[in-house]
């Protein structure tokens, strides 16, 4: 079987049609073969395309917000059937034996395998993935709007579900693919929600998605004014920020969670951390069990991304649109 895909052959090169034969040719017993119908474009795909993280292997077929249908099952996979609608996110494998895998934190396994970092990803006609990292898509979620939940949705759902309680005041920094979902989850959890954005034209949408307040971070002093306001702030921004302002915006005992990947290391002032007993932590995607929970929660509460659809063949145009922060709010490639 040959898979038709789009690949980049070097840093910041355009994606070009690319064909490959999956290896090994026989479907391994633990894998599921999926015909891809939809694949979201996450900003992590842009980081990989540009080799921002220094580990991109070319040719790179990006794509890790995949929805499609099962075409074949390895002999050991019992949990799916042919024709079933399924999804795949960032993680495609883990050792299955370490402390973290055994307790259900497979996303913390040091031998994790990425869908598009350790193999060819979802900007393609098909993919083969270890069945432990394949998820059934709830019937009420349409495929285009389910795809971005597999990475973007789970990445913000996971820390929010671990930390926030109703009535907390939650700040969401950056209203992109991840951020516009974080606003919806925080609202659904019963929180008071503030959106921090560089794009004032997103205010009406942010409020419609569940934000009670909107802070235009381009206004001088806007973030400083919010000092000691928030129980929890999640940053989804892929750029360097003045982190001290965001740490100060967190109340004593509050938490700042960083899921966006800025180019520079995060520098923080020490005394607001110590005196306010504040904490800062990061969070990688979500475990398989968190992904299943997130899909169920999203389906039950009608939490869906706003999407723009592009045919797979127009992938370069779609990538440029995300790169220039024009996407509202997640672009999904469709086969
Ligand atoms: P995205 O759709 O491009 O959204 C990022 C948002 O950040 C933009 O929409 C923009 O929102 C804001 N922003 C962009 N440039 C900015 C700047 N210079 N200063 C301040 N704000 C800026 O990206 P995404 O797909 O949501 O991903 C966001 C980040 O999360 C990426 O770095 C990605 O790699 C990372 N990520 C991490 C994980 C994880 O497991 N931790 C998983 C997925 C993605 P406004 O217009 O509202 O300002
Ligand atoms: Zn992603």
mmCIF file of C-alpha atoms and ligand atoms in Angstrom:
data_model
loop_
_atom_site.group_PDB
_atom_site.id
_atom_site.type_symbol
_atom_site.label_atom_id
_atom_site.label_comp_id
_atom_site.label_asym_id
_atom_site.label_seq_id
_atom_site.Cartn_x
_atom_site.Cartn_y
_atom_site.Cartn_z
ATOM 1 C CA UNK A 1 0.000 0.000 0.000
ATOM 2 C CA UNK A 2 1.361 3.433 -0.921
ATOM 3 C CA UNK A 3 0.476 6.482 1.177
ATOM 4 C CA UNK A 4 0.124 9.898 -0.500
ATOM 5 C CA UNK A 5 1.360 12.700 1.731
ATOM 6 C CA UNK A 6 2.794 16.233 1.809
ATOM 7 C CA UNK A 7 6.376 16.576 3.010
ATOM 8 C CA UNK A 8 8.915 19.341 3.579
ATOM 9 C CA UNK A 9 12.494 18.465 2.668
ATOM 10 C CA UNK A 10 14.292 21.132 4.726
ATOM 11 C CA UNK A 11 13.750 23.945 7.238
ATOM 12 C CA UNK A 12 10.983 26.309 6.118
ATOM 13 C CA UNK A 13 10.707 24.680 2.687
ATOM 14 C CA UNK A 14 7.232 24.355 1.171
ATOM 15 C CA UNK A 15 5.368 21.090 1.482
ATOM 16 C CA UNK A 16 5.401 18.958 -1.655
ATOM 17 C CA UNK A 17 3.541 15.821 -2.710
ATOM 18 C CA UNK A 18 5.355 12.798 -1.280
ATOM 19 C CA UNK A 19 4.610 9.100 -1.553
ATOM 20 C CA UNK A 20 5.797 6.398 0.829
ATOM 21 C CA UNK A 21 5.351 2.720 1.543
ATOM 22 C CA UNK A 22 4.740 2.058 5.271
ATOM 23 C CA UNK A 23 7.418 -0.066 6.951
ATOM 24 C CA UNK A 24 7.286 -2.941 7.644
ATOM 25 C CA UNK A 25 5.009 -3.727 4.677
ATOM 26 C CA UNK A 26 2.926 -6.163 6.808
ATOM 27 C CA UNK A 27 0.668 -4.373 9.317
ATOM 28 C CA UNK A 28 2.242 -5.050 12.775
ATOM 29 C CA UNK A 29 -0.087 -6.875 15.225
ATOM 30 C CA UNK A 30 -0.531 -3.852 17.548
ATOM 31 C CA UNK A 31 -1.185 -1.249 14.849
ATOM 32 C CA UNK A 32 -4.294 0.251 13.319
ATOM 33 C CA UNK A 33 -4.367 1.475 9.722
ATOM 34 C CA UNK A 34 -6.462 4.595 9.253
ATOM 35 C CA UNK A 35 -7.713 6.348 6.095
ATOM 36 C CA UNK A 36 -7.361 10.032 7.020
ATOM 37 C CA UNK A 37 -10.310 12.301 6.286
ATOM 38 C CA UNK A 38 -9.235 15.366 8.345
ATOM 39 C CA UNK A 39 -6.077 16.735 9.925
ATOM 40 C CA UNK A 40 -5.808 19.931 11.966
ATOM 41 C CA UNK A 41 -2.802 22.256 11.661
ATOM 42 C CA UNK A 42 -1.309 22.807 15.106
ATOM 43 C CA UNK A 43 1.311 25.487 15.676
ATOM 44 C CA UNK A 44 3.674 22.657 16.708
ATOM 45 C CA UNK A 45 3.644 21.616 13.028
ATOM 46 C CA UNK A 46 5.027 25.095 12.217
ATOM 47 C CA UNK A 47 7.746 24.688 14.870
ATOM 48 C CA UNK A 48 8.655 21.298 13.338
ATOM 49 C CA UNK A 49 8.650 22.680 9.784
ATOM 50 C CA UNK A 50 11.074 25.442 10.834
ATOM 51 C CA UNK A 51 13.122 22.996 12.964
ATOM 52 C CA UNK A 52 12.651 25.396 15.918
ATOM 53 C CA UNK A 53 13.270 22.541 18.365
ATOM 54 C CA UNK A 54 16.359 21.165 16.588
ATOM 55 C CA UNK A 55 15.121 17.582 16.189
ATOM 56 C CA UNK A 56 13.079 17.675 12.969
ATOM 57 C CA UNK A 57 13.908 14.852 10.587
ATOM 58 C CA UNK A 58 13.318 15.578 6.921
ATOM 59 C CA UNK A 59 11.445 14.693 4.865
ATOM 60 C CA UNK A 60 8.861 15.837 7.416
ATOM 61 C CA UNK A 61 5.203 14.943 6.961
ATOM 62 C CA UNK A 62 3.569 17.066 9.700
ATOM 63 C CA UNK A 63 0.136 16.503 11.157
ATOM 64 C CA UNK A 64 -0.986 15.146 14.525
ATOM 65 C CA UNK A 65 -4.669 16.123 14.821
ATOM 66 C CA UNK A 66 -5.997 13.260 12.760
ATOM 67 C CA UNK A 67 -9.493 11.912 12.214
ATOM 68 C CA UNK A 68 -10.291 9.102 9.825
ATOM 69 C CA UNK A 69 -11.730 5.619 9.538
ATOM 70 C CA UNK A 70 -10.162 2.296 10.392
ATOM 71 C CA UNK A 71 -9.247 0.363 7.242
ATOM 72 C CA UNK A 72 -7.310 -2.525 8.812
ATOM 73 C CA UNK A 73 -6.557 -3.851 12.271
ATOM 74 C CA UNK A 74 -3.412 -5.622 13.461
ATOM 75 C CA UNK A 75 -4.143 -9.115 14.765
ATOM 76 C CA UNK A 76 -3.671 -8.065 18.427
ATOM 77 C CA UNK A 77 -5.956 -5.005 18.305
ATOM 78 C CA UNK A 78 -9.346 -5.889 19.748
ATOM 79 C CA UNK A 79 -10.774 -2.494 20.663
ATOM 80 C CA UNK A 80 -11.756 -1.189 17.206
ATOM 81 C CA UNK A 81 -13.562 -2.423 14.118
ATOM 82 C CA UNK A 82 -13.072 -1.707 10.432
ATOM 83 C CA UNK A 83 -14.964 1.374 9.293
ATOM 84 C CA UNK A 84 -14.962 2.928 12.780
ATOM 85 C CA UNK A 85 -14.270 6.681 13.042
ATOM 86 C CA UNK A 86 -11.157 7.283 15.114
ATOM 87 C CA UNK A 87 -8.634 9.974 15.995
ATOM 88 C CA UNK A 88 -4.898 10.245 16.665
ATOM 89 C CA UNK A 89 -3.044 13.054 18.432
ATOM 90 C CA UNK A 90 0.584 14.044 19.043
ATOM 91 C CA UNK A 91 1.660 10.807 20.739
ATOM 92 C CA UNK A 92 1.824 7.577 18.753
ATOM 93 C CA UNK A 93 3.796 5.308 21.068
ATOM 94 C CA UNK A 94 5.460 4.856 24.475
ATOM 95 C CA UNK A 95 7.500 2.103 26.148
ATOM 96 C CA UNK A 96 4.462 0.664 27.976
ATOM 97 C CA UNK A 97 6.674 -0.533 30.847
ATOM 98 C CA UNK A 98 7.976 2.457 32.809
ATOM 99 C CA UNK A 99 6.533 3.909 36.016
ATOM 100 C CA UNK A 100 4.620 6.567 34.055
ATOM 101 C CA UNK A 101 3.212 4.249 31.386
ATOM 102 C CA UNK A 102 2.091 1.770 34.040
ATOM 103 C CA UNK A 103 0.179 4.408 35.961
ATOM 104 C CA UNK A 104 -1.508 5.843 32.878
ATOM 105 C CA UNK A 105 0.737 8.873 32.306
ATOM 106 C CA UNK A 106 2.010 7.658 28.927
ATOM 107 C CA UNK A 107 2.492 11.303 27.873
ATOM 108 C CA UNK A 108 5.316 11.499 30.467
ATOM 109 C CA UNK A 109 7.190 8.426 29.169
ATOM 110 C CA UNK A 110 10.759 9.320 28.228
ATOM 111 C CA UNK A 111 10.572 6.887 25.312
ATOM 112 C CA UNK A 112 7.483 8.526 23.780
ATOM 113 C CA UNK A 113 7.059 8.407 20.026
ATOM 114 C CA UNK A 114 5.421 11.273 18.176
ATOM 115 C CA UNK A 115 2.937 10.828 15.345
ATOM 116 C CA UNK A 116 4.900 13.141 13.056
ATOM 117 C CA UNK A 117 8.294 13.215 14.794
ATOM 118 C CA UNK A 118 9.090 9.486 14.784
ATOM 119 C CA UNK A 119 7.228 8.668 11.573
ATOM 120 C CA UNK A 120 5.241 10.325 8.794
ATOM 121 C CA UNK A 121 2.243 12.282 10.080
ATOM 122 C CA UNK A 122 -1.276 13.225 9.163
ATOM 123 C CA UNK A 123 -0.944 15.517 6.129
ATOM 124 C CA UNK A 124 -1.541 12.334 4.193
ATOM 125 C CA UNK A 125 -4.078 9.868 2.859
ATOM 126 C CA UNK A 126 -3.451 7.283 5.588
ATOM 127 C CA UNK A 127 -1.390 6.414 8.652
ATOM 128 C CA UNK A 128 -0.561 3.403 10.822
ATOM 129 C CA UNK A 129 -0.508 3.903 14.603
ATOM 130 C CA UNK A 130 -0.176 1.767 17.735
ATOM 131 C CA UNK A 131 -3.771 1.017 18.825
ATOM 132 C CA UNK A 132 -3.075 2.320 22.361
ATOM 133 C CA UNK A 133 -2.916 5.834 20.873
ATOM 134 C CA UNK A 134 -6.031 5.607 18.706
ATOM 135 C CA UNK A 135 -9.304 7.035 20.042
ATOM 136 C CA UNK A 136 -12.903 6.406 19.184
ATOM 137 C CA UNK A 137 -14.644 9.660 18.161
ATOM 138 C CA UNK A 138 -18.022 10.248 19.864
ATOM 139 C CA UNK A 139 -20.852 10.165 17.350
ATOM 140 C CA UNK A 140 -22.037 13.729 18.044
ATOM 141 C CA UNK A 141 -18.674 15.278 17.118
ATOM 142 C CA UNK A 142 -18.247 15.930 13.407
ATOM 143 C CA UNK A 143 -14.845 14.991 12.059
ATOM 144 C CA UNK A 144 -13.687 18.487 11.075
ATOM 145 C CA UNK A 145 -14.322 19.833 14.545
ATOM 146 C CA UNK A 146 -13.141 16.723 16.371
ATOM 147 C CA UNK A 147 -9.681 16.759 14.763
ATOM 148 C CA UNK A 148 -8.305 19.822 16.653
ATOM 149 C CA UNK A 149 -9.394 18.316 19.969
ATOM 150 C CA UNK A 150 -6.855 15.498 19.585
ATOM 151 C CA UNK A 151 -3.893 17.790 20.303
ATOM 152 C CA UNK A 152 -5.076 21.373 20.895
ATOM 153 C CA UNK A 153 -8.098 20.349 22.971
ATOM 154 C CA UNK A 154 -6.313 17.830 25.140
ATOM 155 C CA UNK A 155 -3.324 20.122 25.794
ATOM 156 C CA UNK A 156 -5.484 22.748 27.483
ATOM 157 C CA UNK A 157 -8.099 20.384 28.933
ATOM 158 C CA UNK A 158 -5.490 18.316 30.796
ATOM 159 C CA UNK A 159 -3.987 21.032 33.081
ATOM 160 C CA UNK A 160 -7.352 22.795 33.499
ATOM 161 C CA UNK A 161 -9.043 19.555 34.580
ATOM 162 C CA UNK A 162 -6.192 18.830 37.000
ATOM 163 C CA UNK A 163 -6.118 22.228 38.678
ATOM 164 C CA UNK A 164 -9.207 24.388 38.361
ATOM 165 C CA UNK A 165 -12.340 24.322 40.451
ATOM 166 C CA UNK A 166 -15.622 26.154 39.897
ATOM 167 C CA UNK A 167 -15.482 29.837 40.845
ATOM 168 C CA UNK A 168 -11.757 30.127 40.218
ATOM 169 C CA UNK A 169 -10.656 33.050 38.091
ATOM 170 C CA UNK A 170 -8.832 31.680 35.047
ATOM 171 C CA UNK A 171 -6.769 33.639 32.525
ATOM 172 C CA UNK A 172 -6.108 32.311 29.020
ATOM 173 C CA UNK A 173 -3.207 33.937 27.190
ATOM 174 C CA UNK A 174 -3.351 33.780 23.374
ATOM 175 C CA UNK A 175 -6.558 33.069 21.476
ATOM 176 C CA UNK A 176 -5.360 30.683 18.837
ATOM 177 C CA UNK A 177 -6.149 27.023 18.292
ATOM 178 C CA UNK A 178 -5.384 26.059 21.897
ATOM 179 C CA UNK A 179 -6.519 29.291 23.572
ATOM 180 C CA UNK A 180 -10.013 29.471 22.082
ATOM 181 C CA UNK A 181 -10.629 25.931 23.372
ATOM 182 C CA UNK A 182 -9.180 26.754 26.809
ATOM 183 C CA UNK A 183 -11.690 29.618 27.153
ATOM 184 C CA UNK A 184 -14.530 27.180 26.467
ATOM 185 C CA UNK A 185 -13.296 24.517 28.904
ATOM 186 C CA UNK A 186 -12.682 27.044 31.698
ATOM 187 C CA UNK A 187 -16.188 28.436 31.158
ATOM 188 C CA UNK A 188 -17.689 24.929 31.206
ATOM 189 C CA UNK A 189 -15.844 24.213 34.480
ATOM 190 C CA UNK A 190 -17.727 27.143 36.020
ATOM 191 C CA UNK A 191 -14.805 29.580 36.206
ATOM 192 C CA UNK A 192 -14.634 33.330 35.711
ATOM 193 C CA UNK A 193 -12.649 33.608 32.491
ATOM 194 C CA UNK A 194 -10.391 36.351 31.167
ATOM 195 C CA UNK A 195 -8.879 36.220 27.686
ATOM 196 C CA UNK A 196 -5.495 37.918 27.120
ATOM 197 C CA UNK A 197 -4.946 38.686 23.449
ATOM 198 C CA UNK A 198 -2.861 40.806 21.092
ATOM 199 C CA UNK A 199 -5.812 40.866 18.664
ATOM 200 C CA UNK A 200 -8.606 43.259 19.719
ATOM 201 C CA UNK A 201 -10.744 41.983 16.810
ATOM 202 C CA UNK A 202 -11.046 38.684 18.726
ATOM 203 C CA UNK A 203 -12.855 40.253 21.694
ATOM 204 C CA UNK A 204 -16.450 39.641 20.567
ATOM 205 C CA UNK A 205 -15.659 36.041 19.672
ATOM 206 C CA UNK A 206 -13.837 35.471 22.963
ATOM 207 C CA UNK A 207 -16.902 36.665 24.863
ATOM 208 C CA UNK A 208 -19.170 34.471 22.757
ATOM 209 C CA UNK A 209 -16.945 31.476 23.550
ATOM 210 C CA UNK A 210 -17.314 32.144 27.278
ATOM 211 C CA UNK A 211 -14.805 34.824 28.325
ATOM 212 C CA UNK A 212 -16.201 37.277 30.884
ATOM 213 C CA UNK A 213 -13.349 39.752 30.394
ATOM 214 C CA UNK A 214 -10.914 40.622 27.621
ATOM 215 C CA UNK A 215 -7.486 42.193 28.070
ATOM 216 C CA UNK A 216 -5.791 43.675 25.016
ATOM 217 C CA UNK A 217 -2.144 42.949 25.825
ATOM 218 C CA UNK A 218 -0.930 45.472 23.242
ATOM 219 C CA UNK A 219 -2.201 48.266 25.523
ATOM 220 C CA UNK A 220 0.652 49.544 27.680
ATOM 221 C CA UNK A 221 0.307 48.438 31.299
ATOM 222 C CA UNK A 222 -2.765 46.254 30.645
ATOM 223 C CA UNK A 223 -1.264 43.069 32.123
ATOM 224 C CA UNK A 224 0.387 44.870 35.085
ATOM 225 C CA UNK A 225 -3.018 46.291 36.019
ATOM 226 C CA UNK A 226 -4.341 42.751 36.512
ATOM 227 C CA UNK A 227 -1.853 42.014 39.346
ATOM 228 C CA UNK A 228 -2.963 39.356 41.880
ATOM 229 C CA UNK A 229 -6.225 38.637 40.068
ATOM 230 C CA UNK A 230 -6.039 35.041 38.874
ATOM 231 C CA UNK A 231 -6.053 31.609 40.507
ATOM 232 C CA UNK A 232 -4.774 30.052 37.318
ATOM 233 C CA UNK A 233 -3.307 31.382 34.085
ATOM 234 C CA UNK A 234 -2.574 29.199 31.080
ATOM 235 C CA UNK A 235 -0.285 30.551 28.360
ATOM 236 C CA UNK A 236 -0.782 29.122 24.888
ATOM 237 C CA UNK A 237 1.496 31.644 23.179
ATOM 238 C CA UNK A 238 4.355 30.545 20.906
ATOM 239 C CA UNK A 239 6.280 33.816 21.476
ATOM 240 C CA UNK A 240 8.351 35.260 24.332
ATOM 241 C CA UNK A 241 6.266 37.186 26.854
ATOM 242 C CA UNK A 242 7.058 39.378 29.813
ATOM 243 C CA UNK A 243 6.606 36.407 32.152
ATOM 244 C CA UNK A 244 6.997 38.491 35.305
ATOM 245 C CA UNK A 245 3.781 40.373 34.485
ATOM 246 C CA UNK A 246 1.870 37.104 34.129
ATOM 247 C CA UNK A 247 3.354 35.667 37.317
ATOM 248 C CA UNK A 248 2.305 38.833 39.161
ATOM 249 C CA UNK A 249 -1.184 38.550 37.647
ATOM 250 C CA UNK A 250 -1.534 35.248 39.542
ATOM 251 C CA UNK A 251 -2.781 35.546 43.136
ATOM 252 C CA UNK A 252 -0.807 34.193 46.087
ATOM 253 C CA UNK A 253 -0.966 30.369 45.921
ATOM 254 C CA UNK A 254 -2.042 30.627 42.271
ATOM 255 C CA UNK A 255 -0.503 28.791 39.337
ATOM 256 C CA UNK A 256 0.885 29.803 35.968
ATOM 257 C CA UNK A 257 0.827 26.971 33.430
ATOM 258 C CA UNK A 258 2.872 27.178 30.253
ATOM 259 C CA UNK A 259 1.784 25.022 27.325
ATOM 260 C CA UNK A 260 2.800 27.297 24.423
ATOM 261 C CA UNK A 261 6.422 26.901 23.361
ATOM 262 C CA UNK A 262 8.243 30.279 23.225
ATOM 263 C CA UNK A 263 11.636 30.490 21.511
ATOM 264 C CA UNK A 264 13.567 31.559 24.639
ATOM 265 C CA UNK A 265 13.785 30.059 28.107
ATOM 266 C CA UNK A 266 11.210 31.442 30.532
ATOM 267 C CA UNK A 267 12.728 33.990 32.967
ATOM 268 C CA UNK A 268 10.816 34.762 36.145
ATOM 269 C CA UNK A 269 11.281 37.190 39.047
ATOM 270 C CA UNK A 270 12.097 35.226 42.216
ATOM 271 C CA UNK A 271 10.299 37.186 44.953
ATOM 272 C CA UNK A 272 6.741 37.029 43.609
ATOM 273 C CA UNK A 273 7.304 33.258 43.419
ATOM 274 C CA UNK A 274 8.560 32.932 46.998
ATOM 275 C CA UNK A 275 6.479 35.525 48.815
ATOM 276 C CA UNK A 276 3.247 34.652 47.021
ATOM 277 C CA UNK A 277 3.801 30.879 47.181
ATOM 278 C CA UNK A 278 3.026 30.940 43.444
ATOM 279 C CA UNK A 279 3.907 28.066 41.159
ATOM 280 C CA UNK A 280 4.774 27.734 37.511
ATOM 281 C CA UNK A 281 4.496 24.478 35.634
ATOM 282 C CA UNK A 282 4.392 23.099 32.127
ATOM 283 C CA UNK A 283 2.136 20.453 30.674
ATOM 284 C CA UNK A 284 2.573 18.146 27.671
ATOM 285 C CA UNK A 285 -0.534 17.138 25.667
ATOM 286 C CA UNK A 286 -2.633 14.643 27.689
ATOM 287 C CA UNK A 287 -2.484 10.947 28.502
ATOM 288 C CA UNK A 288 -4.636 8.520 26.486
ATOM 289 C CA UNK A 289 -7.125 8.288 29.365
ATOM 290 C CA UNK A 290 -7.294 12.108 29.554
ATOM 291 C CA UNK A 291 -7.895 12.245 25.789
ATOM 292 C CA UNK A 292 -10.834 9.832 26.131
ATOM 293 C CA UNK A 293 -12.216 11.912 29.015
ATOM 294 C CA UNK A 294 -11.722 15.169 27.066
ATOM 295 C CA UNK A 295 -13.552 13.791 24.011
ATOM 296 C CA UNK A 296 -16.479 12.724 26.190
ATOM 297 C CA UNK A 297 -16.559 16.038 28.054
ATOM 298 C CA UNK A 298 -16.371 18.006 24.785
ATOM 299 C CA UNK A 299 -19.181 15.988 23.206
ATOM 300 C CA UNK A 300 -21.433 16.323 26.266
ATOM 301 C CA UNK A 301 -20.846 20.057 26.659
ATOM 302 C CA UNK A 302 -20.751 21.000 22.980
ATOM 303 C CA UNK A 303 -17.159 22.256 23.210
ATOM 304 C CA UNK A 304 -15.856 22.473 19.695
ATOM 305 C CA UNK A 305 -13.203 24.447 17.889
ATOM 306 C CA UNK A 306 -14.140 27.066 15.330
ATOM 307 C CA UNK A 307 -12.574 25.771 12.138
ATOM 308 C CA UNK A 308 -11.554 26.837 8.646
ATOM 309 C CA UNK A 309 -11.452 24.047 6.082
ATOM 310 C CA UNK A 310 -8.753 23.700 3.399
ATOM 311 C CA UNK A 311 -8.352 20.866 0.901
ATOM 312 C CA UNK A 312 -5.127 18.960 1.642
ATOM 313 C CA UNK A 313 -3.692 20.117 -1.714
ATOM 314 C CA UNK A 314 -3.745 23.753 -0.473
ATOM 315 C CA UNK A 315 -1.652 22.890 2.577
ATOM 316 C CA UNK A 316 1.018 25.586 1.958
ATOM 317 C CA UNK A 317 -1.585 28.346 1.827
ATOM 318 C CA UNK A 318 -3.142 27.002 5.026
ATOM 319 C CA UNK A 319 0.220 26.863 6.823
ATOM 320 C CA UNK A 320 1.004 30.476 5.788
ATOM 321 C CA UNK A 321 -2.361 31.576 7.112
ATOM 322 C CA UNK A 322 -1.666 30.071 10.535
ATOM 323 C CA UNK A 323 1.896 31.439 10.527
ATOM 324 C CA UNK A 324 0.548 34.983 10.056
ATOM 325 C CA UNK A 325 -1.991 34.542 12.903
ATOM 326 C CA UNK A 326 -4.962 34.858 10.544
ATOM 327 C CA UNK A 327 -6.563 31.488 11.326
ATOM 328 C CA UNK A 328 -9.911 31.704 13.130
ATOM 329 C CA UNK A 329 -9.229 29.585 15.053
ATOM 330 C CA UNK A 330 -8.036 26.203 13.783
ATOM 331 C CA UNK A 331 -7.383 25.239 10.192
ATOM 332 C CA UNK A 332 -8.318 21.688 9.267
ATOM 333 C CA UNK A 333 -7.067 19.973 6.106
ATOM 334 C CA UNK A 334 -9.615 17.775 4.394
ATOM 335 C CA UNK A 335 -8.991 14.855 2.046
HETATM 336 P P1 LIG B 1 -1.838 29.413 17.303
HETATM 337 O O1 LIG B 1 -3.146 28.905 16.803
HETATM 338 O O2 LIG B 1 -0.892 30.059 16.381
HETATM 339 O O3 LIG B 1 -2.155 30.375 18.539
HETATM 340 C C1 LIG B 1 -1.165 31.064 19.253
HETATM 341 C C2 LIG B 1 -1.743 32.415 19.666
HETATM 342 O O4 LIG B 1 -0.749 33.096 20.414
HETATM 343 C C3 LIG B 1 -2.054 33.336 18.523
HETATM 344 O O5 LIG B 1 -3.307 33.111 17.950
HETATM 345 C C4 LIG B 1 -1.996 34.692 19.196
HETATM 346 O O6 LIG B 1 -3.208 34.948 19.895
HETATM 347 C C5 LIG B 1 -0.914 34.503 20.235
HETATM 348 N N1 LIG B 1 0.341 35.092 19.758
HETATM 349 C C6 LIG B 1 0.992 34.836 18.596
HETATM 350 N N2 LIG B 1 2.105 35.586 18.512
HETATM 351 C C7 LIG B 1 2.168 36.316 19.637
HETATM 352 C C8 LIG B 1 3.094 37.276 20.138
HETATM 353 N N3 LIG B 1 4.186 37.625 19.451
HETATM 354 N N4 LIG B 1 2.853 37.814 21.344
HETATM 355 C C9 LIG B 1 1.768 37.462 22.059
HETATM 356 N N5 LIG B 1 0.840 36.567 21.618
HETATM 357 C C10 LIG B 1 1.050 35.998 20.430
HETATM 358 O O7 LIG B 1 -1.017 28.223 17.989
HETATM 359 P P2 LIG B 1 -1.556 26.913 18.755
HETATM 360 O O8 LIG B 1 -1.706 25.815 17.774
HETATM 361 O O9 LIG B 1 -2.663 27.292 19.638
HETATM 362 O O10 LIG B 1 -0.236 26.543 19.606
HETATM 363 C C11 LIG B 1 0.267 27.472 20.529
HETATM 364 C C12 LIG B 1 1.565 26.987 21.137
HETATM 365 O O11 LIG B 1 1.313 25.804 21.904
HETATM 366 C C13 LIG B 1 2.643 26.589 20.128
HETATM 367 O O12 LIG B 1 3.901 27.023 20.609
HETATM 368 C C14 LIG B 1 2.566 25.079 20.105
HETATM 369 O O13 LIG B 1 3.775 24.465 19.709
HETATM 370 C C15 LIG B 1 2.263 24.813 21.551
HETATM 371 N N6 LIG B 1 1.670 23.490 21.820
HETATM 372 C C16 LIG B 1 2.066 22.871 22.964
HETATM 373 C C17 LIG B 1 1.518 21.650 23.290
HETATM 374 C C18 LIG B 1 1.906 20.987 24.578
HETATM 375 O O14 LIG B 1 1.768 19.757 24.672
HETATM 376 N N7 LIG B 1 2.346 21.720 25.566
HETATM 377 C C19 LIG B 1 0.576 21.051 22.448
HETATM 378 C C20 LIG B 1 0.165 21.747 21.303
HETATM 379 C C21 LIG B 1 0.725 22.973 21.008
HETATM 380 P P3 LIG B 1 -3.830 36.439 19.981
HETATM 381 O O15 LIG B 1 -4.066 36.833 18.552
HETATM 382 O O16 LIG B 1 -5.044 36.233 20.775
HETATM 383 O O17 LIG B 1 -2.795 37.282 20.671
HETATM 384 ZN ZN1 LIG B 2 -0.213 19.922 18.454
#
